[in-house]
């Protein structure tokens, strides 16, 4: 009973955001569970060609990378995989921007369907804007922000500090719990992007899918 109430509450929270994303030209869908979203991703990614996987805790948590790597004719550019040299990592990042499909999460989405991200290197946000013919973003409802201002603040308050902690970086947000607009070489919030609408609008040949899941996933 409690689970059903929680499920309904998530659906109510997500429904207007999905509608707003679709109005902005994205192909947005809602899923009650990561398992349901995983099945949809596996349908959307072809069995051959190339797929780039951006730096995303959500994507790794739902287990999709392992499933895609089982496809013998599909090359997966996953720069988080173990055993890569720093040259390989850089090469994989470039390959992601030129892949047939780009799969990642997003750091925030507003109630009115704008997609907001922060990046340190920049290939993740670049790949969402131009290059891959299909983009699939997957995110939990914890990424919903009421408006653009709070979505942008989410970057400095949650995303950059959590990423810095995850990577044991030496930044003021980790040391003091507060952003110092730092000059640290470890700074992870270097690029901020806002997708107000589907990139290139009606001119675009890119299919941009957004899968919103009624769970707390990533940060
Ligand atoms: S600017 Fe520096 S201190 Fe502020 S959130 Fe980014 S990494 Fe942390």
Tab-separated table of C-alpha atoms and ligand atoms in Angstrom:
chain	number	residue	atom	x	y	z
A	1	UNK	CA	0.000	0.000	0.000
A	2	UNK	CA	2.769	2.440	1.026
A	3	UNK	CA	4.703	1.563	-2.121
A	4	UNK	CA	1.659	2.286	-4.269
A	5	UNK	CA	1.236	5.700	-2.610
A	6	UNK	CA	4.920	6.509	-3.196
A	7	UNK	CA	4.647	5.339	-6.793
A	8	UNK	CA	1.632	7.561	-7.389
A	9	UNK	CA	3.392	10.550	-5.785
A	10	UNK	CA	6.370	10.111	-8.127
A	11	UNK	CA	4.062	9.878	-11.136
A	12	UNK	CA	2.305	13.098	-10.117
A	13	UNK	CA	5.684	14.833	-9.692
A	14	UNK	CA	7.028	13.637	-13.054
A	15	UNK	CA	3.962	14.025	-15.282
A	16	UNK	CA	4.122	17.827	-15.853
A	17	UNK	CA	7.896	17.654	-16.399
A	18	UNK	CA	7.508	14.946	-19.053
A	19	UNK	CA	4.796	17.045	-20.735
A	20	UNK	CA	7.042	20.151	-20.663
A	21	UNK	CA	10.015	18.236	-22.086
A	22	UNK	CA	7.852	16.940	-24.936
A	23	UNK	CA	6.589	20.463	-25.593
A	24	UNK	CA	10.231	21.556	-25.876
A	25	UNK	CA	10.837	18.972	-28.610
A	26	UNK	CA	12.416	16.175	-26.560
A	27	UNK	CA	11.065	12.606	-26.683
A	28	UNK	CA	10.318	12.221	-22.984
A	29	UNK	CA	8.881	9.191	-21.203
A	30	UNK	CA	8.301	8.249	-17.572
A	31	UNK	CA	9.191	4.925	-15.908
A	32	UNK	CA	8.244	3.727	-12.433
A	33	UNK	CA	11.448	1.762	-11.972
A	34	UNK	CA	15.061	1.580	-13.201
A	35	UNK	CA	14.333	-1.943	-14.480
A	36	UNK	CA	11.585	-0.633	-16.782
A	37	UNK	CA	13.873	2.160	-18.010
A	38	UNK	CA	16.668	-0.343	-18.636
A	39	UNK	CA	14.407	-2.333	-20.975
A	40	UNK	CA	13.543	0.847	-22.873
A	41	UNK	CA	17.228	1.827	-23.254
A	42	UNK	CA	18.028	-1.641	-24.583
A	43	UNK	CA	15.279	-1.134	-27.207
A	44	UNK	CA	16.546	2.327	-28.157
A	45	UNK	CA	20.224	1.403	-28.592
A	46	UNK	CA	20.846	-0.560	-31.804
A	47	UNK	CA	22.724	-3.877	-31.767
A	48	UNK	CA	25.474	-2.556	-34.023
A	49	UNK	CA	27.463	0.642	-34.469
A	50	UNK	CA	28.878	2.794	-31.682
A	51	UNK	CA	27.561	4.089	-28.390
A	52	UNK	CA	29.305	6.617	-26.144
A	53	UNK	CA	28.602	6.511	-22.424
A	54	UNK	CA	29.080	9.777	-20.555
A	55	UNK	CA	30.355	10.054	-16.988
A	56	UNK	CA	27.200	9.212	-15.049
A	57	UNK	CA	26.555	7.398	-11.785
A	58	UNK	CA	22.900	6.839	-12.776
A	59	UNK	CA	23.815	5.006	-15.992
A	60	UNK	CA	26.239	2.694	-14.156
A	61	UNK	CA	23.761	2.106	-11.312
A	62	UNK	CA	21.041	0.810	-13.604
A	63	UNK	CA	23.418	-1.756	-15.129
A	64	UNK	CA	22.977	-0.819	-18.779
A	65	UNK	CA	26.674	-0.649	-19.698
A	66	UNK	CA	27.248	-4.350	-18.952
A	67	UNK	CA	24.198	-5.268	-21.045
A	68	UNK	CA	25.356	-3.194	-24.021
A	69	UNK	CA	28.853	-4.696	-23.880
A	70	UNK	CA	27.283	-8.125	-24.533
A	71	UNK	CA	26.308	-6.952	-28.035
A	72	UNK	CA	29.103	-8.235	-30.267
A	73	UNK	CA	28.589	-5.766	-33.136
A	74	UNK	CA	28.246	-2.724	-30.873
A	75	UNK	CA	31.330	-0.764	-29.763
A	76	UNK	CA	30.870	0.888	-26.376
A	77	UNK	CA	33.056	3.901	-25.543
A	78	UNK	CA	32.981	3.887	-21.742
A	79	UNK	CA	35.831	6.015	-20.377
A	80	UNK	CA	35.065	4.841	-16.798
A	81	UNK	CA	35.969	1.243	-17.620
A	82	UNK	CA	38.940	-0.124	-15.720
A	83	UNK	CA	42.380	-0.509	-17.272
A	84	UNK	CA	42.343	2.468	-19.648
A	85	UNK	CA	45.427	4.662	-19.940
A	86	UNK	CA	45.029	8.443	-19.802
A	87	UNK	CA	45.504	8.529	-23.602
A	88	UNK	CA	42.744	5.908	-24.005
A	89	UNK	CA	40.421	7.929	-21.787
A	90	UNK	CA	40.962	11.031	-23.884
A	91	UNK	CA	40.461	9.058	-27.082
A	92	UNK	CA	37.213	7.537	-25.726
A	93	UNK	CA	35.958	11.005	-24.816
A	94	UNK	CA	36.526	12.159	-28.421
A	95	UNK	CA	34.858	8.998	-29.747
A	96	UNK	CA	31.801	9.682	-27.580
A	97	UNK	CA	31.200	12.962	-29.386
A	98	UNK	CA	31.174	11.089	-32.718
A	99	UNK	CA	29.218	7.986	-31.667
A	100	UNK	CA	25.945	6.909	-33.298
A	101	UNK	CA	24.278	7.027	-29.891
A	102	UNK	CA	25.194	8.969	-26.774
A	103	UNK	CA	23.916	7.722	-23.429
A	104	UNK	CA	24.193	9.691	-20.221
A	105	UNK	CA	22.319	11.295	-17.373
A	106	UNK	CA	21.556	14.938	-16.726
A	107	UNK	CA	22.291	16.975	-13.612
A	108	UNK	CA	18.957	18.781	-13.505
A	109	UNK	CA	15.685	19.285	-15.328
A	110	UNK	CA	13.308	22.152	-14.636
A	111	UNK	CA	9.547	21.951	-14.221
A	112	UNK	CA	9.193	23.674	-17.583
A	113	UNK	CA	11.417	21.150	-19.367
A	114	UNK	CA	14.870	22.734	-19.577
A	115	UNK	CA	17.893	20.435	-19.184
A	116	UNK	CA	20.834	21.743	-17.141
A	117	UNK	CA	24.314	20.216	-16.838
A	118	UNK	CA	27.781	20.913	-15.473
A	119	UNK	CA	30.896	19.363	-16.872
A	120	UNK	CA	34.583	19.434	-16.109
A	121	UNK	CA	36.020	18.233	-19.430
A	122	UNK	CA	33.040	19.092	-21.631
A	123	UNK	CA	32.636	16.089	-23.937
A	124	UNK	CA	29.515	14.951	-22.083
A	125	UNK	CA	27.629	18.189	-22.696
A	126	UNK	CA	29.112	18.558	-26.210
A	127	UNK	CA	27.761	15.105	-27.114
A	128	UNK	CA	24.266	16.137	-26.010
A	129	UNK	CA	24.267	19.119	-28.350
A	130	UNK	CA	25.794	18.064	-31.691
A	131	UNK	CA	27.354	14.910	-33.083
A	132	UNK	CA	25.537	11.710	-32.138
A	133	UNK	CA	22.294	11.157	-34.112
A	134	UNK	CA	20.603	9.747	-31.046
A	135	UNK	CA	20.932	10.986	-27.475
A	136	UNK	CA	19.406	9.163	-24.507
A	137	UNK	CA	19.400	10.939	-21.154
A	138	UNK	CA	18.256	9.005	-18.104
A	139	UNK	CA	17.536	10.631	-14.759
A	140	UNK	CA	15.748	10.122	-11.473
A	141	UNK	CA	13.013	12.476	-10.252
A	142	UNK	CA	15.507	13.827	-7.664
A	143	UNK	CA	16.935	15.880	-10.573
A	144	UNK	CA	13.729	17.908	-10.970
A	145	UNK	CA	14.192	21.555	-9.988
A	146	UNK	CA	11.334	24.054	-9.708
A	147	UNK	CA	12.950	26.625	-12.001
A	148	UNK	CA	16.146	27.545	-13.841
A	149	UNK	CA	17.606	29.484	-10.938
A	150	UNK	CA	17.314	26.549	-8.532
A	151	UNK	CA	18.540	24.136	-11.223
A	152	UNK	CA	21.694	26.225	-11.653
A	153	UNK	CA	22.210	26.487	-7.885
A	154	UNK	CA	21.896	22.700	-7.694
A	155	UNK	CA	25.209	22.550	-9.573
A	156	UNK	CA	27.219	24.333	-6.891
A	157	UNK	CA	25.284	22.980	-3.929
A	158	UNK	CA	24.965	19.300	-4.857
A	159	UNK	CA	26.487	18.185	-8.161
A	160	UNK	CA	30.014	19.633	-7.981
A	161	UNK	CA	30.541	18.863	-4.266
A	162	UNK	CA	29.263	15.272	-4.657
A	163	UNK	CA	31.404	14.689	-7.744
A	164	UNK	CA	34.432	16.201	-6.004
A	165	UNK	CA	33.846	13.938	-2.994
A	166	UNK	CA	33.361	10.872	-5.200
A	167	UNK	CA	36.721	11.546	-6.828
A	168	UNK	CA	38.437	12.658	-3.556
A	169	UNK	CA	39.232	16.066	-5.030
A	170	UNK	CA	40.846	18.941	-3.179
A	171	UNK	CA	38.220	21.688	-3.556
A	172	UNK	CA	36.640	24.185	-1.120
A	173	UNK	CA	33.200	22.556	-1.480
A	174	UNK	CA	34.651	19.284	-0.159
A	175	UNK	CA	36.825	20.884	2.541
A	176	UNK	CA	34.388	23.537	3.813
A	177	UNK	CA	31.013	22.364	2.487
A	178	UNK	CA	30.603	25.597	0.548
A	179	UNK	CA	31.472	26.751	-2.974
A	180	UNK	CA	34.370	29.170	-3.222
A	181	UNK	CA	34.194	29.701	-7.020
A	182	UNK	CA	37.594	28.087	-6.898
A	183	UNK	CA	40.641	28.088	-9.138
A	184	UNK	CA	41.480	24.555	-8.044
A	185	UNK	CA	42.991	22.310	-10.748
A	186	UNK	CA	40.473	19.761	-9.405
A	187	UNK	CA	37.467	21.951	-10.246
A	188	UNK	CA	34.745	19.825	-11.875
A	189	UNK	CA	32.173	22.539	-12.618
A	190	UNK	CA	33.831	24.301	-15.536
A	191	UNK	CA	31.123	24.199	-18.208
A	192	UNK	CA	27.411	24.841	-17.584
A	193	UNK	CA	24.871	24.164	-20.326
A	194	UNK	CA	21.140	24.825	-20.557
A	195	UNK	CA	19.127	23.065	-23.245
A	196	UNK	CA	16.073	25.301	-23.509
A	197	UNK	CA	14.682	23.201	-26.381
A	198	UNK	CA	15.740	20.229	-28.515
A	199	UNK	CA	19.068	21.314	-30.077
A	200	UNK	CA	18.554	22.769	-33.587
A	201	UNK	CA	14.765	22.448	-33.153
A	202	UNK	CA	12.834	21.211	-36.156
A	203	UNK	CA	15.959	21.368	-38.371
A	204	UNK	CA	17.566	18.595	-36.369
A	205	UNK	CA	17.915	15.001	-37.471
A	206	UNK	CA	18.906	14.037	-33.936
A	207	UNK	CA	16.489	11.993	-31.833
A	208	UNK	CA	16.771	13.212	-28.239
A	209	UNK	CA	15.186	10.849	-25.705
A	210	UNK	CA	14.733	11.713	-22.033
A	211	UNK	CA	13.820	8.877	-19.664
A	212	UNK	CA	12.627	10.086	-16.292
A	213	UNK	CA	12.501	7.458	-13.533
A	214	UNK	CA	10.444	7.748	-10.330
A	215	UNK	CA	13.427	7.130	-8.047
A	216	UNK	CA	16.389	8.915	-6.483
A	217	UNK	CA	19.325	8.178	-8.793
A	218	UNK	CA	22.762	9.781	-9.017
A	219	UNK	CA	23.268	13.410	-8.092
B	1	LIG	S1	33.709	26.109	-8.078
B	1	LIG	FE1	35.102	24.814	-6.879
B	1	LIG	S2	34.305	24.985	-4.793
B	1	LIG	FE2	32.671	25.699	-6.136
B	1	LIG	S3	31.385	23.892	-6.481
B	1	LIG	FE3	32.870	24.023	-8.178
B	1	LIG	S4	34.571	22.698	-7.526
B	1	LIG	FE4	33.373	23.155	-5.680
